[in-house]
Amino acid sequence: MAKYLLLKHYCGAPAAVNDVPMDQWAPEEVSAHIQYMNDFASRLEETGEFVDSRALAPGGTFVRYDGEGRPPVTDGPFAETKDVIAGWMIIDVDSYDRALELAAELSAAPGAGGKPIHEWLELRPLLDESSGTTE
Amino acid sequence: MDEALLRTLTPKVLGILCRRGADFAAAEDAVQDALVEALRVWPSAPPRDPRAWLVTAAWRKFLDATRAETSRRRREDLADAEPEPGPASTVDDTLRLYFLCAHPSLTPSSAVALTLRAVGGLTTRQIAQAYLVPEATMAQRISRAKRTVSGARFDQPGDVATVLRVLYLVFNEGYSGEVDLSAEAIRLTRQLAAVIDHPEVAGLLALMLLHHARRVARTAPDGSLVPLAEQDRGRWDTRLIGEGIGILQAALARDRLGEFQAQAAIAALHADAPTAEETDWPQIVEWYDELTGLTGSPVVRLNRAVAVGEAEGAAAGLVALAELDPSLPRHTAVAAYLHERNGDLAKAAELYAEAARQAPNLPERDHLVKQAARLNSR
């Protein structure tokens, strides 16, 4: 009974084994990939392990406060070395091992040539708001 | 509309249906339907005997559902099995329900959810909210759990230890939604203690009461953790402490020690000390020795190292700590504390910062970061 965040990276993570950009896949390969993701999420809902999941648009911007009365500073749309996150899913599972198992399953999503992408997923425990009851 | 009464009656009604031969999953659905009807009907037409009303309504719902699904013959068999009205042995039924909901074939999270719903009478929405998951997820978790135990024989004697573990899991969840799960766990454990005479049930109840009595003092108004030694003992609930100690003493007198009694004994020694300085650390170390013998748990040995550090000095605590696996949860935090007490402040600051990075929840992380900052800003 612990929640974990699964982060899918576009870049910033180590390269996947089957590392072909999505825009170079066949359309049916893209469909198969999306189907896999959706099936994965509904299966987790059935097992009672699903919490939330969202895809993110790739174009992120870093923003910073620049002093009273001044507009926020941004790094512009074309920063080169940014870590880009494609989406996330939060799961609620009984053990760390189960979280690893599910992350591995998600990493096996089909990519180019219908073969698993073997992409690296980041698995992060969520910090609880509550401290439990024991001292 | 007395919602607390409904929740108390839920396991009794469910138990009666199951004893009459209803399959658990179907009985649970029928009881939920009856509860919904009670909420609708009772405000304008309160029943004279709420329990009898619920049993009748739930049994009718169950028969309706069965009628829709199975043959006429099956239905008549069940109707024949209905006993004559009269006093029923609800005590045993409730107990069986606890065992069923904590069935070993369930994962801990499923057992917790099923116990809260079937024994506790909470709605799926309340349980989902308490565990911060979507209602659909919790609904699936519960229906899977029901399917899993549907095959289990209702008359099979269960394992008290499993039930106690589930209740302790519920207790430790604290509260995040509209339902205070610690209070709910205490209610369910009280109810269990009323139907089963077992020193470990008493031990767990005592442990919960002793922890609960000190809960408000554990956090500052801003939500930050207050360590035991700095807590305002005037805010501890002395009535609950008294009750917990009374229950514990009666259990210990029976000389069948178990881990919950030993843990409660440690909690009682903390609760009984008028000031932190007057804590009876040597006796706490003795209880940790008992607990180590009972559980062999490395976490217990970690806590024991802290107690040794208080009873015999930080250096002795560090010696006890050195025997333990550094990858244990909170090992780093304990090491930081003992090093600070031992006068090695630079090492302590470093360890506090590392412990903060490993902390499992926000209040603990914030607390440890502040400890590191306190030492670094000397």
Coordinates of C-alpha atoms in Angstrom, one line a residue:
Chain A
M1 CA 0.0 0.0 0.0
A2 CA 2.4 2.6 -1.2
K3 CA 2.0 4.9 -4.2
Y4 CA 4.6 5.2 -6.9
L5 CA 5.0 7.6 -9.8
L6 CA 6.1 6.1 -13.1
L7 CA 7.7 8.7 -15.3
K8 CA 8.1 8.2 -19.0
H9 CA 10.9 10.3 -20.5
Y10 CA 11.2 11.5 -24.1
C11 CA 14.8 12.4 -23.4
G12 CA 17.0 12.7 -20.3
A13 CA 16.7 9.0 -19.6
P14 CA 19.2 6.4 -20.9
A15 CA 18.4 5.4 -24.5
A16 CA 15.8 2.6 -24.9
V17 CA 16.9 -0.7 -26.5
N18 CA 14.4 -0.2 -29.4
D19 CA 15.2 3.5 -29.7
V20 CA 13.3 4.8 -32.8
P21 CA 11.4 8.1 -32.5
M22 CA 7.7 7.6 -32.6
D23 CA 7.2 9.7 -35.8
Q24 CA 9.2 7.1 -37.7
W25 CA 6.9 4.2 -36.7
A26 CA 4.2 2.8 -38.9
P27 CA 0.8 4.2 -38.0
E28 CA -0.5 0.8 -36.8
E29 CA 2.6 0.5 -34.6
V30 CA 1.6 3.8 -33.0
S31 CA -2.0 2.5 -32.5
A32 CA -0.7 -0.7 -31.0
H33 CA 1.5 1.3 -28.6
I34 CA -1.4 3.5 -27.5
Q35 CA -3.7 0.4 -27.1
Y36 CA -1.1 -1.2 -24.9
M37 CA -1.0 1.8 -22.6
N38 CA -4.8 2.0 -22.4
D39 CA -5.0 -1.8 -21.7
F40 CA -2.4 -1.5 -19.1
A41 CA -4.2 1.3 -17.3
S42 CA -7.6 -0.5 -17.4
R43 CA -6.0 -3.7 -16.1
L44 CA -4.6 -1.8 -13.2
E45 CA -7.9 -0.2 -12.4
E46 CA -9.4 -3.7 -12.2
T47 CA -6.7 -4.9 -9.8
G48 CA -7.3 -1.8 -7.7
E49 CA -3.8 -0.5 -8.3
F50 CA -4.6 2.5 -10.6
V51 CA -4.5 6.0 -9.2
D52 CA -4.0 8.4 -12.1
S53 CA -2.3 8.8 -15.4
R54 CA -1.7 11.7 -17.9
A55 CA 0.2 12.2 -21.1
L56 CA 2.1 15.5 -21.3
A57 CA 2.8 17.7 -24.3
P58 CA 6.5 17.8 -25.1
G59 CA 7.1 21.5 -25.2
G60 CA 8.0 22.4 -21.6
T61 CA 9.3 25.8 -20.5
F62 CA 11.3 26.6 -17.4
V63 CA 9.9 29.7 -15.6
R64 CA 11.5 31.8 -12.9
Y65 CA 10.5 34.8 -10.8
D66 CA 12.5 37.9 -11.8
G67 CA 11.7 40.4 -9.1
E68 CA 8.8 42.6 -8.1
G69 CA 6.8 44.1 -11.0
R70 CA 8.8 42.3 -13.7
P71 CA 7.5 39.6 -16.0
P72 CA 8.6 36.0 -15.2
V73 CA 11.8 34.9 -16.9
T74 CA 11.5 31.9 -19.2
D75 CA 14.2 29.9 -21.0
G76 CA 12.4 30.2 -24.3
P77 CA 11.0 27.3 -26.3
F78 CA 14.3 25.9 -27.7
A79 CA 16.5 24.9 -24.7
E80 CA 18.5 22.0 -25.9
T81 CA 19.4 19.9 -22.9
K82 CA 16.0 19.7 -21.2
D83 CA 14.7 16.5 -19.7
V84 CA 11.4 16.0 -21.4
I85 CA 8.7 13.9 -19.7
A86 CA 6.1 12.3 -21.9
G87 CA 3.7 11.3 -19.3
W88 CA 3.2 9.8 -15.9
M89 CA 1.1 7.3 -14.1
I90 CA 0.5 6.9 -10.4
I91 CA 0.0 3.4 -9.0
D92 CA -0.9 2.2 -5.5
V93 CA 0.6 -1.2 -4.9
D94 CA 1.3 -3.6 -2.0
S95 CA 5.1 -3.7 -2.4
Y96 CA 8.1 -2.2 -4.1
D97 CA 8.6 -5.5 -6.0
R98 CA 5.1 -5.1 -7.5
A99 CA 5.9 -1.6 -8.5
L100 CA 9.0 -2.8 -10.3
E101 CA 7.0 -5.6 -12.0
L102 CA 4.5 -3.1 -13.3
A103 CA 7.2 -0.6 -14.5
A104 CA 8.9 -3.4 -16.4
E105 CA 5.5 -4.3 -18.0
L106 CA 5.0 -0.7 -19.1
S107 CA 8.5 -0.5 -20.4
A108 CA 7.7 -3.5 -22.7
A109 CA 5.1 -1.4 -24.6
P110 CA 5.5 -2.2 -28.4
G111 CA 7.4 0.3 -30.5
A112 CA 9.0 0.3 -34.0
G113 CA 8.6 -3.1 -35.7
G114 CA 6.1 -4.1 -33.1
K115 CA 8.9 -5.0 -30.8
P116 CA 9.1 -3.9 -27.1
I117 CA 10.7 -0.5 -26.7
H118 CA 12.6 -1.5 -23.5
E119 CA 12.5 2.1 -22.5
W120 CA 13.9 3.2 -19.2
L121 CA 11.1 4.3 -16.8
E122 CA 11.7 6.3 -13.7
L123 CA 10.0 4.9 -10.6
R124 CA 9.6 7.3 -7.7
P125 CA 7.9 6.7 -4.4
L126 CA 5.3 9.3 -3.5
L127 CA 5.9 11.0 -0.1
D128 CA 2.9 10.5 2.1
E129 CA 1.2 13.5 3.8
S130 CA 0.5 11.5 6.9
S131 CA 3.3 10.2 9.1
G132 CA 1.3 7.2 10.3
T133 CA 0.8 6.7 14.0
T134 CA 3.9 5.0 15.4
E135 CA 6.7 7.0 17.1
Chain B
M1 CA -30.5 9.0 10.9
D2 CA -28.0 7.2 13.0
E3 CA -25.1 6.3 10.7
A4 CA -23.0 5.0 13.5
L5 CA -25.7 2.5 14.3
L6 CA -25.9 1.4 10.7
R7 CA -22.2 0.8 10.7
T8 CA -22.4 -1.3 13.9
L9 CA -25.2 -3.4 12.4
T10 CA -23.6 -4.0 9.0
P11 CA -21.3 -6.9 10.1
K12 CA -24.0 -8.5 12.2
V13 CA -26.5 -8.5 9.3
L14 CA -23.9 -9.7 6.9
G15 CA -22.9 -12.5 9.3
I16 CA -26.5 -13.6 9.6
L17 CA -27.0 -13.8 5.8
C18 CA -23.8 -15.8 5.4
R19 CA -24.8 -18.2 8.1
R20 CA -28.2 -18.7 6.4
G21 CA -26.2 -20.0 3.4
A22 CA -25.8 -16.9 1.3
D23 CA -22.6 -16.7 -0.7
F24 CA -20.4 -13.9 0.8
A25 CA -20.2 -11.7 -2.3
A26 CA -23.9 -11.9 -2.9
A27 CA -24.6 -11.3 0.8
E28 CA -22.4 -8.2 0.8
D29 CA -24.2 -6.8 -2.2
A30 CA -27.5 -7.4 -0.5
V31 CA -26.5 -5.7 2.7
Q32 CA -25.2 -2.7 0.8
D33 CA -28.6 -2.5 -1.0
A34 CA -30.4 -2.8 2.3
L35 CA -28.3 0.0 3.8
V36 CA -29.2 2.3 0.9
E37 CA -32.8 1.5 1.4
A38 CA -32.5 2.2 5.1
L39 CA -31.0 5.6 4.4
R40 CA -34.0 6.4 2.2
V41 CA -36.8 5.0 4.4
W42 CA -35.7 5.4 8.0
P43 CA -35.8 9.2 8.2
S44 CA -39.6 9.2 7.6
A45 CA -40.4 5.7 9.0
P46 CA -37.9 4.7 11.7
P47 CA -38.0 1.0 12.4
R48 CA -38.7 -0.3 15.9
D49 CA -36.0 -2.9 15.6
P50 CA -33.3 -1.6 13.2
R51 CA -31.4 -4.9 13.2
A52 CA -34.4 -7.0 12.4
W53 CA -35.4 -4.5 9.7
L54 CA -32.0 -4.7 8.1
V55 CA -31.9 -8.5 8.2
T56 CA -35.3 -8.7 6.6
A57 CA -34.5 -6.1 3.9
A58 CA -31.1 -7.6 3.1
W59 CA -32.5 -11.2 3.0
R60 CA -35.2 -10.0 0.6
K61 CA -32.6 -8.3 -1.6
F62 CA -30.5 -11.4 -1.6
L63 CA -33.5 -13.6 -2.6
D64 CA -34.4 -11.1 -5.3
A65 CA -30.9 -11.3 -6.7
T66 CA -30.7 -15.0 -6.4
R67 CA -34.1 -15.4 -8.1
A68 CA -32.9 -13.4 -11.0
E69 CA -29.8 -15.5 -11.4
T70 CA -30.6 -19.1 -10.5
S71 CA -33.3 -21.6 -10.9
R72 CA -36.5 -21.7 -8.9
R73 CA -35.4 -24.8 -7.1
R74 CA -32.3 -23.2 -5.7
R75 CA -34.3 -20.3 -4.4
E76 CA -36.8 -22.5 -2.7
D77 CA -33.9 -24.4 -1.0
L78 CA -32.6 -21.2 0.3
A79 CA -36.0 -20.0 1.5
D80 CA -36.5 -23.3 3.3
A81 CA -33.2 -22.8 5.0
E82 CA -34.4 -19.5 6.6
P83 CA -34.5 -20.1 10.3
E84 CA -37.5 -19.2 12.5
P85 CA -37.4 -15.6 13.9
G86 CA -35.7 -15.4 17.3
P87 CA -32.5 -14.5 19.0
A88 CA -29.5 -15.3 16.7
S89 CA -25.9 -15.9 17.8
T90 CA -24.6 -12.8 16.1
V91 CA -21.4 -13.0 18.2
D92 CA -19.9 -15.9 16.3
D93 CA -21.1 -14.4 12.9
T94 CA -19.3 -11.2 13.5
L95 CA -16.1 -13.0 14.4
R96 CA -16.2 -15.1 11.3
L97 CA -16.7 -12.0 9.2
Y98 CA -13.4 -10.6 10.6
F99 CA -11.6 -13.8 9.7
L100 CA -13.1 -13.9 6.3
C101 CA -12.2 -10.2 5.5
A102 CA -8.6 -10.8 6.6
H103 CA -8.3 -14.1 4.7
P104 CA -4.7 -15.0 4.0
S105 CA -5.4 -15.3 0.2
L106 CA -6.0 -11.5 0.1
T107 CA -3.3 -8.9 -0.4
P108 CA -3.0 -6.6 2.6
S109 CA -4.6 -3.7 0.7
S110 CA -7.6 -5.8 -0.3
A111 CA -8.0 -7.2 3.2
V112 CA -8.0 -3.7 4.6
A113 CA -10.6 -2.5 2.0
L114 CA -12.9 -5.4 2.5
T115 CA -12.7 -5.2 6.3
L116 CA -13.6 -1.5 6.3
R117 CA -16.5 -2.1 4.0
A118 CA -17.9 -5.4 5.3
V119 CA -17.1 -5.2 9.0
G120 CA -16.8 -1.4 9.3
G121 CA -19.8 -0.6 7.1
L122 CA -18.0 2.3 5.3
T123 CA -19.0 3.2 1.8
T124 CA -16.6 2.5 -1.1
R125 CA -16.4 6.3 -1.6
Q126 CA -15.3 6.9 2.0
I127 CA -12.6 4.1 1.8
A128 CA -11.4 5.4 -1.6
Q129 CA -11.1 8.9 -0.1
A130 CA -9.2 7.7 3.0
Y131 CA -6.7 5.9 0.8
L132 CA -6.5 8.7 -1.8
V133 CA -7.4 6.5 -4.8
P134 CA -10.2 6.9 -7.3
E135 CA -13.6 5.4 -6.3
A136 CA -13.5 3.2 -9.4
T137 CA -10.2 1.7 -8.3
M138 CA -11.4 1.0 -4.8
A139 CA -14.6 -0.5 -6.1
Q140 CA -12.6 -2.9 -8.2
R141 CA -10.3 -3.7 -5.3
I142 CA -13.3 -4.6 -3.2
S143 CA -15.1 -6.7 -5.8
R144 CA -11.9 -8.6 -6.5
A145 CA -11.5 -9.2 -2.8
K146 CA -15.0 -10.4 -2.6
R147 CA -14.5 -12.8 -5.5
T148 CA -11.3 -14.1 -3.9
V149 CA -13.0 -15.0 -0.6
S150 CA -16.3 -16.2 -2.1
G151 CA -14.8 -19.6 -2.4
A152 CA -13.6 -19.6 1.2
R153 CA -15.7 -21.6 3.5
F154 CA -17.5 -19.3 5.9
D155 CA -17.3 -21.7 8.8
Q156 CA -13.5 -22.1 8.4
P157 CA -11.8 -21.0 11.6
G158 CA -9.5 -18.1 10.7
D159 CA -6.3 -16.8 12.1
V160 CA -6.5 -14.1 14.8
A161 CA -3.0 -12.9 13.9
T162 CA -4.0 -12.1 10.4
V163 CA -7.1 -10.1 11.6
L164 CA -4.9 -8.2 14.0
R165 CA -2.4 -7.3 11.3
V166 CA -5.1 -6.0 9.1
L167 CA -6.6 -3.9 11.9
Y168 CA -3.1 -2.5 12.7
L169 CA -2.6 -1.6 9.1
V170 CA -5.9 0.4 9.2
F171 CA -4.9 2.1 12.4
N172 CA -1.5 3.2 11.1
E173 CA -3.1 4.9 8.1
G174 CA -4.2 7.7 10.3
Y175 CA -6.6 10.0 8.5
S176 CA -6.7 11.9 5.3
G177 CA -10.4 11.8 4.2
E178 CA -13.6 12.3 6.1
V179 CA -13.1 9.1 8.0
D180 CA -10.6 8.9 10.8
L181 CA -9.1 5.4 10.1
S182 CA -7.3 5.2 13.5
A183 CA -10.6 5.8 15.3
E184 CA -12.3 3.3 13.0
A185 CA -9.6 0.7 13.7
I186 CA -10.1 1.2 17.4
R187 CA -13.8 0.8 17.0
L188 CA -13.4 -2.4 15.1
T189 CA -10.8 -3.8 17.5
R190 CA -13.1 -2.9 20.5
Q191 CA -15.9 -4.8 18.7
L192 CA -13.5 -7.8 18.1
A193 CA -12.4 -7.7 21.7
A194 CA -16.0 -8.0 22.7
V195 CA -16.6 -11.2 20.8
I196 CA -13.3 -13.0 21.3
D197 CA -11.3 -13.6 24.4
H198 CA -7.7 -13.4 23.3
P199 CA -4.8 -11.6 25.0
E200 CA -3.3 -10.4 21.8
V201 CA -6.6 -8.7 20.8
A202 CA -6.5 -7.0 24.1
G203 CA -2.8 -6.2 23.5
L204 CA -3.6 -4.6 20.1
L205 CA -6.5 -2.6 21.5
A206 CA -4.2 -1.3 24.4
L207 CA -1.5 -0.4 21.9
M208 CA -3.9 1.5 19.7
L209 CA -5.4 3.4 22.7
L210 CA -2.0 4.3 24.0
H211 CA -0.8 5.7 20.6
H212 CA -4.1 7.4 20.0
A213 CA -4.1 9.1 23.4
R214 CA -0.9 10.9 22.4
R215 CA -1.8 11.7 18.8
V216 CA -2.7 15.3 19.1
A217 CA 0.6 16.1 20.8
R218 CA 2.6 14.5 18.0
T219 CA 2.1 17.3 15.5
A220 CA 2.4 21.0 15.8
P221 CA -0.4 23.3 14.5
D222 CA 1.6 23.6 11.2
G223 CA 1.6 19.8 10.8
S224 CA 5.3 19.3 11.7
L225 CA 6.3 16.4 13.8
V226 CA 7.0 16.9 17.5
P227 CA 9.4 14.3 18.9
L228 CA 8.3 12.3 21.9
A229 CA 10.7 14.1 24.3
E230 CA 9.4 17.6 23.3
Q231 CA 5.7 16.7 23.3
D232 CA 3.4 18.7 25.7
R233 CA 2.3 15.8 27.9
G234 CA -0.6 17.9 29.2
R235 CA -2.3 17.3 25.8
W236 CA -2.1 13.5 26.2
D237 CA -5.5 11.9 26.8
T238 CA -5.1 10.5 30.3
R239 CA -8.5 8.7 30.1
L240 CA -7.4 6.7 27.1
I241 CA -4.0 6.1 28.6
G242 CA -5.7 4.8 31.7
E243 CA -8.0 2.5 29.7
G244 CA -5.1 1.2 27.6
I245 CA -3.0 0.4 30.6
G246 CA -5.9 -1.3 32.4
I247 CA -6.6 -3.5 29.3
L248 CA -2.9 -4.3 29.0
Q249 CA -2.4 -5.3 32.6
A250 CA -5.4 -7.7 32.4
A251 CA -3.9 -9.2 29.3
L252 CA -0.4 -9.5 30.7
A253 CA -1.8 -11.2 33.8
R254 CA -2.8 -14.1 31.7
D255 CA 0.8 -14.8 30.9
R256 CA 0.4 -15.4 27.2
L257 CA 2.7 -12.7 25.9
G258 CA 2.5 -11.7 22.2
E259 CA 4.1 -9.0 20.1
F260 CA 1.2 -6.5 20.5
Q261 CA 1.2 -6.8 24.3
A262 CA 4.9 -6.2 24.3
Q263 CA 4.6 -3.2 22.1
A264 CA 1.7 -1.9 24.2
A265 CA 3.9 -2.3 27.3
I266 CA 6.6 -0.1 25.7
A267 CA 3.9 2.5 24.8
A268 CA 2.6 2.3 28.3
L269 CA 6.0 3.0 29.8
H270 CA 6.2 6.1 27.6
A271 CA 2.7 7.2 28.4
D272 CA 3.2 6.7 32.1
A273 CA 6.3 8.9 32.4
P274 CA 5.5 12.4 33.8
T275 CA 8.4 13.9 31.9
A276 CA 10.7 12.5 29.1
E277 CA 13.6 12.4 31.6
E278 CA 11.7 10.1 33.9
T279 CA 11.1 7.5 31.2
D280 CA 12.0 4.1 32.5
W281 CA 14.4 3.3 29.6
P282 CA 16.0 0.2 31.3
Q283 CA 12.6 -1.5 31.4
I284 CA 11.8 -0.4 27.9
V285 CA 15.0 -2.1 26.8
E286 CA 13.8 -5.3 28.5
W287 CA 10.5 -5.2 26.6
Y288 CA 12.4 -4.7 23.4
D289 CA 14.4 -7.8 24.3
E290 CA 11.1 -9.7 24.7
L291 CA 9.8 -8.3 21.5
T292 CA 13.0 -9.3 19.6
G293 CA 12.5 -12.9 21.0
L294 CA 8.9 -12.9 19.8
T295 CA 9.3 -11.4 16.3
G296 CA 13.0 -11.5 15.4
S297 CA 12.2 -8.3 13.5
P298 CA 15.2 -6.1 12.5
V299 CA 12.9 -3.0 12.9
V300 CA 12.4 -4.0 16.6
R301 CA 16.2 -4.3 17.0
L302 CA 16.6 -0.8 15.5
N303 CA 14.2 0.6 18.0
R304 CA 16.0 -1.3 20.7
A305 CA 19.2 0.4 19.8
V306 CA 17.5 3.8 20.4
A307 CA 16.3 2.6 23.8
V308 CA 19.8 1.2 24.7
G309 CA 21.2 4.7 23.7
E310 CA 18.9 6.3 26.3
A311 CA 19.3 3.6 29.0
E312 CA 23.1 3.2 28.8
G313 CA 24.4 6.1 26.8
A314 CA 24.7 7.0 23.1
A315 CA 27.9 5.0 22.7
A316 CA 26.2 1.8 23.8
G317 CA 23.4 2.7 21.4
L318 CA 25.9 3.0 18.6
V319 CA 27.3 -0.4 19.5
A320 CA 23.8 -2.0 19.3
L321 CA 23.2 -0.2 16.0
A322 CA 26.5 -1.4 14.5
E323 CA 25.1 -5.0 14.5
L324 CA 22.2 -4.0 12.2
D325 CA 21.8 -3.8 8.4
P326 CA 22.3 -0.2 7.4
S327 CA 19.7 -0.5 4.7
L328 CA 16.9 -0.9 7.3
P329 CA 14.3 1.9 7.0
R330 CA 15.1 4.7 9.4
H331 CA 18.6 3.3 10.2
T332 CA 20.2 6.5 9.1
A333 CA 17.9 8.6 11.2
V334 CA 18.7 6.6 14.3
A335 CA 22.4 6.8 13.5
A336 CA 22.1 10.6 13.2
Y337 CA 20.4 10.9 16.5
L338 CA 22.9 8.7 18.3
H339 CA 25.9 10.4 16.8
E340 CA 24.5 13.8 17.9
R341 CA 23.9 12.5 21.4
N342 CA 27.5 11.2 21.4
G343 CA 28.8 14.7 20.5
D344 CA 29.8 14.0 16.9
L345 CA 27.7 16.9 15.4
A346 CA 29.3 17.1 12.0
K347 CA 28.6 13.4 11.4
A348 CA 25.1 13.8 12.8
A349 CA 24.3 16.6 10.4
E350 CA 25.5 14.7 7.4
L351 CA 23.4 11.6 8.5
Y352 CA 20.3 13.7 9.2
A353 CA 20.5 15.1 5.6
E354 CA 20.9 11.6 4.2
A355 CA 18.0 10.3 6.3
A356 CA 15.8 13.2 5.0
R357 CA 16.5 12.0 1.5
Q358 CA 15.3 8.5 2.4
A359 CA 12.3 9.6 4.5
P360 CA 9.0 7.8 3.5
N361 CA 6.7 10.7 4.2
L362 CA 6.6 14.5 4.2
P363 CA 6.4 15.3 8.0
E364 CA 9.3 13.0 8.6
R365 CA 11.4 14.4 5.8
D366 CA 10.7 18.0 6.9
H367 CA 11.6 17.1 10.5
L368 CA 15.0 15.5 9.4
V369 CA 15.9 18.4 7.1
K370 CA 15.3 20.7 10.0
Q371 CA 17.6 18.6 12.3
A372 CA 20.4 18.8 9.7
A373 CA 19.8 22.5 9.3
R374 CA 19.9 23.1 13.0
L375 CA 23.3 21.4 13.3
N376 CA 24.7 23.0 10.2
S377 CA 23.7 26.5 11.3
R378 CA 25.3 26.3 14.7

